[in-house]
PDB file of C-alpha atoms and ligand atoms in Angstrom:
ATOM      1  CA  UNK O   1     -48.849 -18.775 -14.178  1.00  0.00           C
ATOM      2  CA  UNK O   2     -45.873 -18.848 -16.382  1.00  0.00           C
ATOM      3  CA  UNK O   3     -42.711 -19.270 -14.466  1.00  0.00           C
ATOM      4  CA  UNK O   4     -39.185 -17.794 -15.431  1.00  0.00           C
ATOM      5  CA  UNK O   5     -37.632 -21.290 -15.492  1.00  0.00           C
ATOM      6  CA  UNK O   6     -40.335 -22.263 -18.212  1.00  0.00           C
ATOM      7  CA  UNK O   7     -38.994 -19.573 -20.570  1.00  0.00           C
ATOM      8  CA  UNK O   8     -35.482 -20.602 -20.074  1.00  0.00           C
ATOM      9  CA  UNK O   9     -36.371 -24.163 -20.808  1.00  0.00           C
ATOM     10  CA  UNK O  10     -38.276 -23.436 -23.926  1.00  0.00           C
ATOM     11  CA  UNK O  11     -35.304 -21.447 -25.180  1.00  0.00           C
ATOM     12  CA  UNK O  12     -33.011 -24.536 -24.575  1.00  0.00           C
ATOM     13  CA  UNK O  13     -35.419 -27.018 -26.164  1.00  0.00           C
ATOM     14  CA  UNK O  14     -35.656 -24.750 -29.260  1.00  0.00           C
ATOM     15  CA  UNK O  15     -31.847 -24.548 -29.480  1.00  0.00           C
ATOM     16  CA  UNK O  16     -31.581 -28.387 -29.205  1.00  0.00           C
ATOM     17  CA  UNK O  17     -34.253 -29.157 -31.796  1.00  0.00           C
ATOM     18  CA  UNK O  18     -34.258 -26.413 -34.621  1.00  0.00           C
ATOM     19  CA  UNK O  19     -32.446 -27.370 -37.584  1.00  0.00           C
ATOM     20  CA  UNK O  20     -31.652 -23.774 -38.278  1.00  0.00           C
ATOM     21  CA  UNK O  21     -29.410 -23.684 -35.260  1.00  0.00           C
ATOM     22  CA  UNK O  22     -26.831 -25.231 -37.255  1.00  0.00           C
ATOM     23  CA  UNK O  23     -24.297 -23.914 -40.026  1.00  0.00           C
ATOM     24  CA  UNK O  24     -24.560 -25.556 -43.451  1.00  0.00           C
ATOM     25  CA  UNK O  25     -21.780 -27.867 -42.466  1.00  0.00           C
ATOM     26  CA  UNK O  26     -23.834 -28.992 -39.261  1.00  0.00           C
ATOM     27  CA  UNK O  27     -22.092 -27.126 -36.635  1.00  0.00           C
ATOM     28  CA  UNK O  28     -24.262 -25.928 -33.799  1.00  0.00           C
ATOM     29  CA  UNK O  29     -24.476 -22.174 -33.629  1.00  0.00           C
ATOM     30  CA  UNK O  30     -25.591 -21.588 -30.095  1.00  0.00           C
ATOM     31  CA  UNK O  31     -24.837 -23.213 -26.795  1.00  0.00           C
ATOM     32  CA  UNK O  32     -27.323 -22.785 -23.741  1.00  0.00           C
ATOM     33  CA  UNK O  33     -28.469 -19.436 -23.073  1.00  0.00           C
ATOM     34  CA  UNK O  34     -28.644 -16.949 -20.049  1.00  0.00           C
ATOM     35  CA  UNK O  35     -31.731 -15.325 -19.184  1.00  0.00           C
ATOM     36  CA  UNK O  36     -32.360 -12.381 -17.112  1.00  0.00           C
ATOM     37  CA  UNK O  37     -35.268 -10.121 -16.049  1.00  0.00           C
ATOM     38  CA  UNK O  38     -35.531  -6.339 -15.332  1.00  0.00           C
ATOM     39  CA  UNK O  39     -38.343  -4.296 -14.109  1.00  0.00           C
ATOM     40  CA  UNK O  40     -39.622  -1.950 -17.050  1.00  0.00           C
ATOM     41  CA  UNK O  41     -39.778   1.029 -14.324  1.00  0.00           C
ATOM     42  CA  UNK O  42     -36.104   0.563 -13.588  1.00  0.00           C
ATOM     43  CA  UNK O  43     -34.462   4.032 -13.590  1.00  0.00           C
ATOM     44  CA  UNK O  44     -31.769   2.802 -15.487  1.00  0.00           C
ATOM     45  CA  UNK O  45     -33.910   3.012 -18.651  1.00  0.00           C
ATOM     46  CA  UNK O  46     -34.327   6.809 -18.294  1.00  0.00           C
ATOM     47  CA  UNK O  47     -30.677   7.264 -18.110  1.00  0.00           C
ATOM     48  CA  UNK O  48     -30.276   5.475 -21.380  1.00  0.00           C
ATOM     49  CA  UNK O  49     -31.803   8.460 -23.083  1.00  0.00           C
ATOM     50  CA  UNK O  50     -28.644  10.288 -21.908  1.00  0.00           C
ATOM     51  CA  UNK O  51     -26.259  11.091 -24.941  1.00  0.00           C
ATOM     52  CA  UNK O  52     -23.173   9.522 -22.909  1.00  0.00           C
ATOM     53  CA  UNK O  53     -25.158   6.163 -22.873  1.00  0.00           C
ATOM     54  CA  UNK O  54     -27.452   5.756 -26.006  1.00  0.00           C
ATOM     55  CA  UNK O  55     -29.337   9.194 -26.487  1.00  0.00           C
ATOM     56  CA  UNK O  56     -32.576  10.494 -26.839  1.00  0.00           C
ATOM     57  CA  UNK O  57     -33.261   8.048 -29.730  1.00  0.00           C
ATOM     58  CA  UNK O  58     -33.822   5.222 -27.176  1.00  0.00           C
ATOM     59  CA  UNK O  59     -37.406   4.435 -26.421  1.00  0.00           C
ATOM     60  CA  UNK O  60     -38.370   3.356 -22.932  1.00  0.00           C
ATOM     61  CA  UNK O  61     -40.165  -0.012 -22.438  1.00  0.00           C
ATOM     62  CA  UNK O  62     -43.608   1.846 -21.868  1.00  0.00           C
ATOM     63  CA  UNK O  63     -43.062   3.653 -25.130  1.00  0.00           C
ATOM     64  CA  UNK O  64     -42.782   0.377 -26.902  1.00  0.00           C
ATOM     65  CA  UNK O  65     -45.643  -1.350 -24.940  1.00  0.00           C
ATOM     66  CA  UNK O  66     -47.944   0.958 -22.812  1.00  0.00           C
ATOM     67  CA  UNK O  67     -48.375  -0.702 -19.384  1.00  0.00           C
ATOM     68  CA  UNK O  68     -44.998  -2.672 -19.617  1.00  0.00           C
ATOM     69  CA  UNK O  69     -43.952  -4.424 -16.424  1.00  0.00           C
ATOM     70  CA  UNK O  70     -41.038  -6.586 -17.223  1.00  0.00           C
ATOM     71  CA  UNK O  71     -38.483  -7.224 -19.847  1.00  0.00           C
ATOM     72  CA  UNK O  72     -36.956 -10.513 -20.420  1.00  0.00           C
ATOM     73  CA  UNK O  73     -33.520 -10.667 -21.676  1.00  0.00           C
ATOM     74  CA  UNK O  74     -31.289 -13.255 -22.951  1.00  0.00           C
ATOM     75  CA  UNK O  75     -27.688 -14.213 -24.345  1.00  0.00           C
ATOM     76  CA  UNK O  76     -27.047 -16.836 -26.893  1.00  0.00           C
ATOM     77  CA  UNK O  77     -23.514 -17.479 -26.671  1.00  0.00           C
ATOM     78  CA  UNK O  78     -21.941 -19.068 -29.796  1.00  0.00           C
ATOM     79  CA  UNK O  79     -20.368 -22.570 -29.596  1.00  0.00           C
ATOM     80  CA  UNK O  80     -16.704 -23.092 -29.469  1.00  0.00           C
ATOM     81  CA  UNK O  81     -16.624 -24.292 -32.935  1.00  0.00           C
ATOM     82  CA  UNK O  82     -17.923 -20.986 -34.291  1.00  0.00           C
ATOM     83  CA  UNK O  83     -15.751 -19.004 -32.263  1.00  0.00           C
ATOM     84  CA  UNK O  84     -12.503 -20.925 -32.997  1.00  0.00           C
ATOM     85  CA  UNK O  85     -13.426 -20.576 -36.855  1.00  0.00           C
ATOM     86  CA  UNK O  86     -13.101 -16.800 -36.370  1.00  0.00           C
ATOM     87  CA  UNK O  87      -9.533 -16.803 -34.567  1.00  0.00           C
ATOM     88  CA  UNK O  88      -7.837 -16.167 -37.931  1.00  0.00           C
ATOM     89  CA  UNK O  89      -7.006 -12.680 -38.510  1.00  0.00           C
ATOM     90  CA  UNK O  90      -8.487 -10.196 -41.077  1.00  0.00           C
ATOM     91  CA  UNK O  91     -10.912 -12.197 -43.347  1.00  0.00           C
ATOM     92  CA  UNK O  92     -14.251 -13.073 -41.974  1.00  0.00           C
ATOM     93  CA  UNK O  93     -14.746 -16.797 -41.281  1.00  0.00           C
ATOM     94  CA  UNK O  94     -17.712 -18.381 -43.111  1.00  0.00           C
ATOM     95  CA  UNK O  95     -18.913 -19.938 -40.100  1.00  0.00           C
ATOM     96  CA  UNK O  96     -18.915 -16.529 -38.022  1.00  0.00           C
ATOM     97  CA  UNK O  97     -21.063 -15.242 -41.221  1.00  0.00           C
ATOM     98  CA  UNK O  98     -23.515 -17.999 -40.642  1.00  0.00           C
ATOM     99  CA  UNK O  99     -23.693 -17.469 -36.987  1.00  0.00           C
ATOM    100  CA  UNK O 100     -24.133 -13.714 -37.751  1.00  0.00           C
ATOM    101  CA  UNK O 101     -27.112 -14.152 -40.128  1.00  0.00           C
ATOM    102  CA  UNK O 102     -28.497 -17.652 -39.722  1.00  0.00           C
ATOM    103  CA  UNK O 103     -28.134 -17.094 -36.028  1.00  0.00           C
ATOM    104  CA  UNK O 104     -30.108 -13.827 -36.043  1.00  0.00           C
ATOM    105  CA  UNK O 105     -32.988 -15.980 -37.664  1.00  0.00           C
ATOM    106  CA  UNK O 106     -32.850 -18.392 -34.880  1.00  0.00           C
ATOM    107  CA  UNK O 107     -32.962 -15.470 -32.254  1.00  0.00           C
ATOM    108  CA  UNK O 108     -35.995 -13.906 -33.936  1.00  0.00           C
ATOM    109  CA  UNK O 109     -37.588 -17.463 -33.564  1.00  0.00           C
ATOM    110  CA  UNK O 110     -36.642 -17.341 -29.880  1.00  0.00           C
ATOM    111  CA  UNK O 111     -38.130 -13.642 -29.593  1.00  0.00           C
ATOM    112  CA  UNK O 112     -41.349 -14.932 -31.290  1.00  0.00           C
ATOM    113  CA  UNK O 113     -41.504 -18.098 -28.995  1.00  0.00           C
ATOM    114  CA  UNK O 114     -41.313 -15.873 -25.692  1.00  0.00           C
ATOM    115  CA  UNK O 115     -43.852 -13.412 -27.056  1.00  0.00           C
ATOM    116  CA  UNK O 116     -46.050 -16.407 -28.005  1.00  0.00           C
ATOM    117  CA  UNK O 117     -45.799 -17.913 -24.412  1.00  0.00           C
ATOM    118  CA  UNK O 118     -46.508 -14.807 -22.797  1.00  0.00           C
ATOM    119  CA  UNK O 119     -49.590 -14.062 -24.766  1.00  0.00           C
ATOM    120  CA  UNK O 120     -50.844 -17.638 -24.264  1.00  0.00           C
ATOM    121  CA  UNK O 121     -50.443 -16.879 -20.587  1.00  0.00           C
ATOM    122  CA  UNK O 122     -52.878 -13.936 -20.790  1.00  0.00           C
ATOM    123  CA  UNK O 123     -50.323 -11.077 -21.098  1.00  0.00           C
ATOM    124  CA  UNK O 124     -49.251  -8.863 -23.925  1.00  0.00           C
ATOM    125  CA  UNK O 125     -45.743  -8.889 -25.229  1.00  0.00           C
ATOM    126  CA  UNK O 126     -43.625  -7.588 -27.855  1.00  0.00           C
ATOM    127  CA  UNK O 127     -39.961  -7.897 -29.144  1.00  0.00           C
ATOM    128  CA  UNK O 128     -38.798  -4.238 -30.004  1.00  0.00           C
ATOM    129  CA  UNK O 129     -36.313  -5.440 -32.847  1.00  0.00           C
ATOM    130  CA  UNK O 130     -39.169  -7.027 -34.563  1.00  0.00           C
ATOM    131  CA  UNK O 131     -41.541  -4.318 -34.516  1.00  0.00           C
ATOM    132  CA  UNK O 132     -41.901  -2.110 -37.724  1.00  0.00           C
ATOM    133  CA  UNK O 133     -40.812   0.945 -36.014  1.00  0.00           C
ATOM    134  CA  UNK O 134     -37.481  -0.503 -34.754  1.00  0.00           C
ATOM    135  CA  UNK O 135     -34.815   1.816 -36.225  1.00  0.00           C
ATOM    136  CA  UNK O 136     -31.195   1.326 -36.527  1.00  0.00           C
ATOM    137  CA  UNK O 137     -29.039   4.295 -37.694  1.00  0.00           C
ATOM    138  CA  UNK O 138     -26.050   2.481 -39.337  1.00  0.00           C
ATOM    139  CA  UNK O 139     -24.036   5.816 -39.941  1.00  0.00           C
ATOM    140  CA  UNK O 140     -24.076   6.675 -36.179  1.00  0.00           C
ATOM    141  CA  UNK O 141     -24.439   3.051 -34.789  1.00  0.00           C
ATOM    142  CA  UNK O 142     -27.651   4.051 -32.832  1.00  0.00           C
ATOM    143  CA  UNK O 143     -30.826   2.222 -32.415  1.00  0.00           C
ATOM    144  CA  UNK O 144     -34.106   2.947 -30.570  1.00  0.00           C
ATOM    145  CA  UNK O 145     -33.810  -0.142 -28.490  1.00  0.00           C
ATOM    146  CA  UNK O 146     -30.410  -1.939 -27.670  1.00  0.00           C
ATOM    147  CA  UNK O 147     -30.355  -5.467 -26.672  1.00  0.00           C
ATOM    148  CA  UNK O 148     -26.841  -5.121 -25.031  1.00  0.00           C
ATOM    149  CA  UNK O 149     -27.851  -2.184 -22.781  1.00  0.00           C
ATOM    150  CA  UNK O 150     -31.036  -3.990 -21.779  1.00  0.00           C
ATOM    151  CA  UNK O 151     -29.086  -7.123 -21.057  1.00  0.00           C
ATOM    152  CA  UNK O 152     -26.835  -5.098 -18.803  1.00  0.00           C
ATOM    153  CA  UNK O 153     -29.976  -3.554 -16.991  1.00  0.00           C
ATOM    154  CA  UNK O 154     -31.290  -7.311 -16.680  1.00  0.00           C
ATOM    155  CA  UNK O 155     -27.944  -8.459 -15.018  1.00  0.00           C
ATOM    156  CA  UNK O 156     -26.640 -10.378 -17.740  1.00  0.00           C
ATOM    157  CA  UNK O 157     -23.149  -8.698 -17.893  1.00  0.00           C
ATOM    158  CA  UNK O 158     -21.082  -5.604 -17.975  1.00  0.00           C
ATOM    159  CA  UNK O 159     -19.377  -3.740 -20.949  1.00  0.00           C
ATOM    160  CA  UNK O 160     -15.836  -4.427 -22.085  1.00  0.00           C
ATOM    161  CA  UNK O 161     -13.328  -1.993 -23.709  1.00  0.00           C
ATOM    162  CA  UNK O 162     -14.404  -3.198 -27.185  1.00  0.00           C
ATOM    163  CA  UNK O 163     -18.143  -2.402 -26.080  1.00  0.00           C
ATOM    164  CA  UNK O 164     -19.252  -6.062 -26.157  1.00  0.00           C
ATOM    165  CA  UNK O 165     -21.045  -7.145 -23.074  1.00  0.00           C
ATOM    166  CA  UNK O 166     -18.982  -9.637 -21.011  1.00  0.00           C
ATOM    167  CA  UNK O 167     -21.307 -12.150 -19.584  1.00  0.00           C
ATOM    168  CA  UNK O 168     -20.478 -15.396 -17.431  1.00  0.00           C
ATOM    169  CA  UNK O 169     -20.578 -17.181 -20.842  1.00  0.00           C
ATOM    170  CA  UNK O 170     -18.506 -14.688 -22.353  1.00  0.00           C
ATOM    171  CA  UNK O 171     -18.877 -12.069 -25.123  1.00  0.00           C
ATOM    172  CA  UNK O 172     -19.247 -13.890 -28.469  1.00  0.00           C
ATOM    173  CA  UNK O 173     -22.993 -14.373 -29.175  1.00  0.00           C
ATOM    174  CA  UNK O 174     -26.350 -12.636 -29.750  1.00  0.00           C
ATOM    175  CA  UNK O 175     -28.725 -10.814 -27.507  1.00  0.00           C
ATOM    176  CA  UNK O 176     -32.485 -10.517 -27.472  1.00  0.00           C
ATOM    177  CA  UNK O 177     -35.325  -9.302 -25.471  1.00  0.00           C
ATOM    178  CA  UNK O 178     -39.133  -9.149 -25.138  1.00  0.00           C
ATOM    179  CA  UNK O 179     -41.216  -6.567 -23.224  1.00  0.00           C
ATOM    180  CA  UNK O 180     -44.421  -7.707 -21.266  1.00  0.00           C
ATOM    181  CA  UNK O 181     -47.110  -6.656 -19.035  1.00  0.00           C
ATOM    182  CA  UNK O 182     -46.676  -9.744 -17.064  1.00  0.00           C
ATOM    183  CA  UNK O 183     -44.774  -9.721 -13.688  1.00  0.00           C
ATOM    184  CA  UNK O 184     -41.453 -11.554 -13.223  1.00  0.00           C
ATOM    185  CA  UNK O 185     -39.100 -10.996 -10.427  1.00  0.00           C
ATOM    186  CA  UNK O 186     -36.255  -8.956 -11.789  1.00  0.00           C
ATOM    187  CA  UNK O 187     -32.770 -10.495 -11.731  1.00  0.00           C
ATOM    188  CA  UNK O 188     -30.079  -9.106  -9.378  1.00  0.00           C
ATOM    189  CA  UNK O 189     -27.833  -6.813 -11.129  1.00  0.00           C
ATOM    190  CA  UNK O 190     -24.246  -7.574  -9.936  1.00  0.00           C
ATOM    191  CA  UNK O 191     -23.184  -3.925 -10.630  1.00  0.00           C
ATOM    192  CA  UNK O 192     -24.446  -0.506 -11.328  1.00  0.00           C
ATOM    193  CA  UNK O 193     -21.225   0.121 -13.026  1.00  0.00           C
ATOM    194  CA  UNK O 194     -21.131  -0.361 -16.846  1.00  0.00           C
ATOM    195  CA  UNK O 195     -17.459  -1.666 -17.065  1.00  0.00           C
ATOM    196  CA  UNK O 196     -16.927  -3.690 -13.800  1.00  0.00           C
ATOM    197  CA  UNK O 197     -15.482  -7.129 -15.300  1.00  0.00           C
ATOM    198  CA  UNK O 198     -13.008  -5.703 -18.078  1.00  0.00           C
ATOM    199  CA  UNK O 199      -9.643  -5.872 -16.491  1.00  0.00           C
ATOM    200  CA  UNK O 200      -8.437  -3.043 -18.882  1.00  0.00           C
ATOM    201  CA  UNK O 201     -10.959  -0.819 -17.670  1.00  0.00           C
ATOM    202  CA  UNK O 202      -9.978  -1.488 -14.012  1.00  0.00           C
ATOM    203  CA  UNK O 203      -6.198  -1.593 -14.163  1.00  0.00           C
ATOM    204  CA  UNK O 204      -5.154  -1.573 -17.763  1.00  0.00           C
ATOM    205  CA  UNK O 205      -4.164  -5.354 -17.393  1.00  0.00           C
ATOM    206  CA  UNK O 206      -5.625  -6.754 -20.517  1.00  0.00           C
ATOM    207  CA  UNK O 207      -6.395  -4.875 -23.831  1.00  0.00           C
ATOM    208  CA  UNK O 208      -6.090  -8.169 -26.059  1.00  0.00           C
ATOM    209  CA  UNK O 209      -8.930  -6.787 -28.019  1.00  0.00           C
ATOM    210  CA  UNK O 210      -6.792  -3.837 -29.225  1.00  0.00           C
ATOM    211  CA  UNK O 211      -4.418  -6.211 -30.799  1.00  0.00           C
ATOM    212  CA  UNK O 212      -7.072  -8.496 -32.159  1.00  0.00           C
ATOM    213  CA  UNK O 213      -8.732  -5.546 -34.101  1.00  0.00           C
ATOM    214  CA  UNK O 214      -7.452  -5.587 -37.854  1.00  0.00           C
ATOM    215  CA  UNK O 215      -8.676  -1.969 -38.276  1.00  0.00           C
ATOM    216  CA  UNK O 216      -7.119  -0.302 -35.187  1.00  0.00           C
ATOM    217  CA  UNK O 217     -10.712   0.682 -34.106  1.00  0.00           C
ATOM    218  CA  UNK O 218     -10.055  -0.189 -30.554  1.00  0.00           C
ATOM    219  CA  UNK O 219      -7.754   1.871 -28.514  1.00  0.00           C
ATOM    220  CA  UNK O 220      -7.380   2.761 -24.731  1.00  0.00           C
ATOM    221  CA  UNK O 221     -10.275   5.298 -25.305  1.00  0.00           C
ATOM    222  CA  UNK O 222     -12.655   2.500 -26.612  1.00  0.00           C
ATOM    223  CA  UNK O 223     -14.064   1.497 -29.682  1.00  0.00           C
ATOM    224  CA  UNK O 224     -14.451   3.802 -32.618  1.00  0.00           C
ATOM    225  CA  UNK O 225     -17.703   2.946 -34.305  1.00  0.00           C
ATOM    226  CA  UNK O 226     -16.856   4.607 -37.800  1.00  0.00           C
ATOM    227  CA  UNK O 227     -13.494   2.738 -37.903  1.00  0.00           C
ATOM    228  CA  UNK O 228     -15.304  -0.471 -37.106  1.00  0.00           C
ATOM    229  CA  UNK O 229     -18.003   0.034 -39.678  1.00  0.00           C
ATOM    230  CA  UNK O 230     -15.246   0.945 -42.269  1.00  0.00           C
ATOM    231  CA  UNK O 231     -13.430  -2.514 -41.711  1.00  0.00           C
ATOM    232  CA  UNK O 232     -16.705  -4.412 -41.951  1.00  0.00           C
ATOM    233  CA  UNK O 233     -17.327  -2.600 -45.426  1.00  0.00           C
ATOM    234  CA  UNK O 234     -13.621  -3.559 -46.347  1.00  0.00           C
ATOM    235  CA  UNK O 235     -14.347  -7.165 -45.588  1.00  0.00           C
ATOM    236  CA  UNK O 236     -16.943  -7.303 -48.430  1.00  0.00           C
ATOM    237  CA  UNK O 237     -14.058  -7.949 -50.832  1.00  0.00           C
ATOM    238  CA  UNK O 238     -13.255 -11.252 -49.064  1.00  0.00           C
ATOM    239  CA  UNK O 239     -16.911 -12.394 -48.482  1.00  0.00           C
ATOM    240  CA  UNK O 240     -18.641 -11.664 -51.973  1.00  0.00           C
ATOM    241  CA  UNK O 241     -18.874 -15.357 -52.775  1.00  0.00           C
ATOM    242  CA  UNK O 242     -20.672 -16.394 -49.488  1.00  0.00           C
ATOM    243  CA  UNK O 243     -22.795 -13.449 -49.327  1.00  0.00           C
ATOM    244  CA  UNK O 244     -24.028 -14.075 -52.850  1.00  0.00           C
ATOM    245  CA  UNK O 245     -24.816 -17.630 -52.164  1.00  0.00           C
ATOM    246  CA  UNK O 246     -26.636 -17.002 -48.874  1.00  0.00           C
ATOM    247  CA  UNK O 247     -27.811 -13.573 -49.682  1.00  0.00           C
ATOM    248  CA  UNK O 248     -26.226 -12.140 -46.691  1.00  0.00           C
ATOM    249  CA  UNK O 249     -26.483  -8.283 -46.695  1.00  0.00           C
ATOM    250  CA  UNK O 250     -23.021  -7.466 -45.473  1.00  0.00           C
ATOM    251  CA  UNK O 251     -19.969  -8.962 -43.964  1.00  0.00           C
ATOM    252  CA  UNK O 252     -19.229  -9.741 -40.411  1.00  0.00           C
ATOM    253  CA  UNK O 253     -15.824  -9.320 -38.238  1.00  0.00           C
ATOM    254  CA  UNK O 254     -16.265  -9.947 -34.602  1.00  0.00           C
ATOM    255  CA  UNK O 255     -12.476 -10.567 -34.227  1.00  0.00           C
ATOM    256  CA  UNK O 256     -12.444  -8.670 -31.053  1.00  0.00           C
ATOM    257  CA  UNK O 257     -14.736 -11.127 -29.406  1.00  0.00           C
ATOM    258  CA  UNK O 258     -12.796 -14.183 -29.905  1.00  0.00           C
ATOM    259  CA  UNK O 259      -9.390 -15.541 -28.932  1.00  0.00           C
ATOM    260  CA  UNK O 260      -9.569 -12.959 -26.022  1.00  0.00           C
ATOM    261  CA  UNK O 261      -9.697 -13.374 -22.223  1.00  0.00           C
ATOM    262  CA  UNK O 262     -13.496 -12.419 -22.130  1.00  0.00           C
ATOM    263  CA  UNK O 263     -14.491 -14.861 -25.024  1.00  0.00           C
ATOM    264  CA  UNK O 264     -15.828 -17.464 -22.885  1.00  0.00           C
ATOM    265  CA  UNK O 265     -16.324 -16.200 -19.260  1.00  0.00           C
ATOM    266  CA  UNK O 266     -15.627 -13.270 -16.903  1.00  0.00           C
ATOM    267  CA  UNK O 267     -11.823 -12.785 -16.969  1.00  0.00           C
ATOM    268  CA  UNK O 268      -9.962 -13.347 -13.651  1.00  0.00           C
TER     269      UNK O 268
HETATM  270  S1  SF4 P   1     -10.393  -8.339 -24.417  1.00  0.00           S
HETATM  271 FE1  SF4 P   1      -9.733  -7.788 -22.393  1.00  0.00          FE
HETATM  272  S2  SF4 P   1      -9.785  -5.507 -22.634  1.00  0.00           S
HETATM  273 FE2  SF4 P   1     -10.885  -6.188 -24.408  1.00  0.00          FE
HETATM  274  S3  SF4 P   1     -12.982  -6.191 -23.640  1.00  0.00           S
HETATM  275 FE3  SF4 P   1     -12.255  -8.251 -23.223  1.00  0.00          FE
HETATM  276  S4  SF4 P   1     -11.398  -8.129 -21.090  1.00  0.00           S
HETATM  277 FE4  SF4 P   1     -11.736  -6.055 -21.693  1.00  0.00          FE
HETATM  278  S1  SF4 P   2     -15.886  -5.977 -35.036  1.00  0.00           S
HETATM  279 FE1  SF4 P   2     -14.007  -6.143 -36.076  1.00  0.00          FE
HETATM  280  S2  SF4 P   2     -13.386  -3.866 -36.669  1.00  0.00           S
HETATM  281 FE2  SF4 P   2     -15.044  -3.766 -35.215  1.00  0.00          FE
HETATM  282  S3  SF4 P   2     -14.057  -3.278 -33.423  1.00  0.00           S
HETATM  283 FE3  SF4 P   2     -14.287  -5.499 -33.326  1.00  0.00          FE
HETATM  284  S4  SF4 P   2     -12.401  -6.365 -34.397  1.00  0.00           S
HETATM  285 FE4  SF4 P   2     -12.430  -4.321 -34.953  1.00  0.00          FE
END
């Protein structure tokens, strides 16, 4: 029987050995992962269909994979080199762009690795974001599967004012998940409250991401998706050369995820 620890070890091994877990300059993109598990029948998934959370566009685990039993969710934190490169204000850092796009290729490899391990163990498994019917509405910033919300359900973290997920390894990185009909014990969720670890949302004692955002997209009310999208489009004027050279489809920002108290850990 496949142990949960084997999945963790396989992800670490891929991150250590895969040459694509490097920027063109040779910097490592991801540090060691966090892995969590959540029961496919967890009532939290039904709640995600609520407009106040994701909305009816969200598809339940069993709607992706009939007979779904467990979701494996993971967080791939960016290395300090990648994060520091993005400390500068405004312009996208070249390394952050590589981490966004090359890093997502590595993330897909990890999704495929987990699917393969589960199927070789006799189960069925899919990674929703790799499925042909995965849909992301760029205008509304909504998708029918949300890696961050699934990571919350799997106990990997809670949301911050900037709407990123604050994990014990911080916020800057990428998330992934796989649905399977194999059974793994669920992780313990530290909180049923979506915003437990962001000091601003507890007593207004942080708010660093408000100042970090060059577009003014983050306020005491949260993050304005339209303003964030507008800023990313605006950044295209700075990133044309790198996008042309590497065929990256758009720019990346992420200033709100670095040089802030939740960058590397849960803030005190
Ligand atoms: S920077 Fe501060 S206010 Fe913003 S999400 Fe992180 S902890 Fe919360
Ligand atoms: S990604 Fe950039 S524009 Fe969007 S909220 Fe974060 S800092 Fe602001």
